[in-house]
């Protein structure tokens, strides 16, 4: 499956939360090719070949509230 | 039931919300009796039932949340 850019809302309140999101995604190795976090707007943008559901489950491991917004590109 | 204490070093927490997120998720794990996380000490002190769980399982759970957790100090 071609990789897509998925956007998620995530209840991040600080850089530590953003780093936690990055680390759980980075554990997926090359299945995730880019991660952008925006604490101010509580957004996580992920470029990956994984499905949005798989990415949602991965992000939920951080214990934070996460919602799927949609595909950006 | 008997209980033991383990101290887990946790890197990557930068604010109180990271602390409460870890505490709320870990205290729900089976075998965990009490958990106190110190942001300043970068440490999670966990009282657990050794017949049900163990430090490595607890460390892995914190790692899965996206924090760098280690048993050694």
Coordinates of C-alpha atoms in Angstrom, one line a residue:
Chain A
X1 CA 0.0 0.0 0.0
X2 CA 1.4 3.4 -0.9
X3 CA 2.3 5.6 2.1
X4 CA -0.1 8.4 2.9
X5 CA 0.0 11.4 5.2
X6 CA -2.4 10.9 8.1
X7 CA -3.4 13.7 10.5
X8 CA -4.5 13.0 14.1
X9 CA -5.7 15.1 17.0
X10 CA -3.7 14.1 20.2
X11 CA -4.2 15.6 23.7
X12 CA -0.6 16.7 24.0
X13 CA 0.2 19.3 26.6
X14 CA 4.0 19.5 26.4
X15 CA 7.1 18.4 24.4
X16 CA 7.4 15.3 26.5
X17 CA 4.0 14.1 25.2
X18 CA 5.0 14.9 21.7
X19 CA 8.3 13.0 22.1
X20 CA 6.3 10.0 23.5
X21 CA 4.2 10.0 20.3
X22 CA 7.3 10.2 18.2
X23 CA 8.9 7.3 20.1
X24 CA 5.9 4.9 19.8
X25 CA 5.8 5.7 16.0
X26 CA 9.5 5.3 15.6
X27 CA 9.3 1.8 17.1
X28 CA 7.4 0.8 13.8
X29 CA 10.8 1.2 12.0
X30 CA 10.6 2.0 8.2
X31 CA 6.7 1.5 8.2
X32 CA 6.6 5.1 9.4
X33 CA 8.7 7.5 7.2
X34 CA 7.9 10.9 8.7
X35 CA 6.4 12.3 11.9
X36 CA 5.4 15.9 12.6
X37 CA 4.1 17.0 16.0
X38 CA 2.4 20.3 16.7
X39 CA 1.8 20.7 20.5
X40 CA 0.1 24.1 20.1
X41 CA -2.6 22.7 17.8
X42 CA -2.5 19.2 19.4
X43 CA -1.8 17.6 16.0
X44 CA 0.3 14.7 14.9
X45 CA 1.0 14.2 11.2
X46 CA 2.3 10.8 10.2
X47 CA 3.6 9.7 6.7
X48 CA 3.3 5.9 6.7
X49 CA 2.1 2.9 4.7
X50 CA 0.2 1.6 7.7
X51 CA -3.6 2.1 7.9
X52 CA -5.1 5.0 9.9
X53 CA -6.5 2.4 12.3
X54 CA -3.1 0.8 12.9
X55 CA -1.6 4.2 13.5
X56 CA -4.5 5.1 15.9
X57 CA -3.8 2.0 18.0
X58 CA -0.1 2.8 18.1
X59 CA -0.7 6.4 19.2
X60 CA -3.2 5.3 21.8
X61 CA -0.4 3.4 23.6
X62 CA 0.8 6.8 24.9
X63 CA -2.2 6.8 27.1
X64 CA -3.4 10.1 25.6
X65 CA -6.7 10.8 23.9
X66 CA -6.2 10.4 20.1
X67 CA -8.7 11.0 17.3
X68 CA -8.2 10.5 13.6
X69 CA -8.7 13.6 11.5
X70 CA -8.1 12.4 8.0
X71 CA -5.6 12.0 5.1
X72 CA -3.7 15.1 4.3
X73 CA -2.3 14.2 0.9
Chain B
X1 CA -0.7 -11.4 49.1
X2 CA 2.9 -10.4 49.3
X3 CA 4.2 -7.3 47.6
X4 CA 7.5 -5.9 46.4
X5 CA 8.8 -2.5 45.3
X6 CA 10.6 -1.7 42.1
X7 CA 12.2 1.6 41.1
X8 CA 12.1 2.3 37.3
X9 CA 14.1 5.2 35.8
X10 CA 12.0 7.0 33.3
X11 CA 13.5 9.4 30.8
X12 CA 11.4 11.8 28.6
X13 CA 8.8 13.1 31.1
X14 CA 8.8 16.9 30.9
X15 CA 5.5 17.8 32.6
X16 CA 3.0 16.8 35.2
X17 CA 0.6 15.4 32.5
X18 CA 3.3 12.9 31.5
X19 CA 3.4 11.8 35.1
X20 CA -0.4 11.4 35.6
X21 CA -0.7 9.6 32.2
X22 CA 1.9 7.0 33.3
X23 CA 0.5 6.7 36.8
X24 CA -3.1 6.2 35.5
X25 CA -2.1 3.6 32.8
X26 CA 0.3 1.6 35.0
X27 CA -1.9 1.5 38.1
X28 CA -4.6 -0.3 36.0
X29 CA -2.1 -3.1 35.2
X30 CA -2.8 -6.5 36.9
X31 CA -0.6 -7.0 39.9
X32 CA 0.1 -3.3 40.5
X33 CA -0.8 -2.1 44.0
X34 CA 0.5 1.4 44.0
X35 CA 2.6 3.7 41.7
X36 CA 4.2 7.1 42.4
X37 CA 6.0 8.9 39.7
X38 CA 8.5 11.6 40.4
X39 CA 9.1 14.1 37.6
X40 CA 12.1 15.6 39.4
X41 CA 13.7 12.2 40.2
X42 CA 12.7 10.8 36.8
X43 CA 11.6 7.7 38.6
X44 CA 8.5 5.5 39.0
X45 CA 8.2 3.6 42.3
X46 CA 5.8 0.7 41.9
X47 CA 4.5 -1.6 44.6
X48 CA 3.4 -4.9 42.9
X49 CA 2.5 -8.5 43.5
X50 CA 5.5 -10.6 42.4
X51 CA 3.1 -13.6 41.8
X52 CA 1.2 -11.5 39.2
X53 CA 3.7 -9.2 37.5
X54 CA 7.4 -8.3 37.5
X55 CA 9.7 -5.3 37.0
X56 CA 10.5 -6.2 33.4
X57 CA 6.9 -6.3 32.4
X58 CA 6.3 -3.0 34.1
X59 CA 9.3 -1.4 32.4
X60 CA 8.1 -2.7 29.0
X61 CA 4.7 -1.2 29.6
X62 CA 6.2 2.3 30.2
X63 CA 8.5 1.8 27.2
X64 CA 5.4 1.0 25.1
X65 CA 4.0 4.3 26.1
X66 CA 6.9 6.1 24.4
X67 CA 9.1 6.8 27.4
X68 CA 12.7 5.5 27.9
X69 CA 12.4 3.2 31.0
X70 CA 15.2 1.3 32.6
X71 CA 15.6 -0.9 35.6
X72 CA 19.2 0.1 36.3
X73 CA 20.1 3.5 37.9

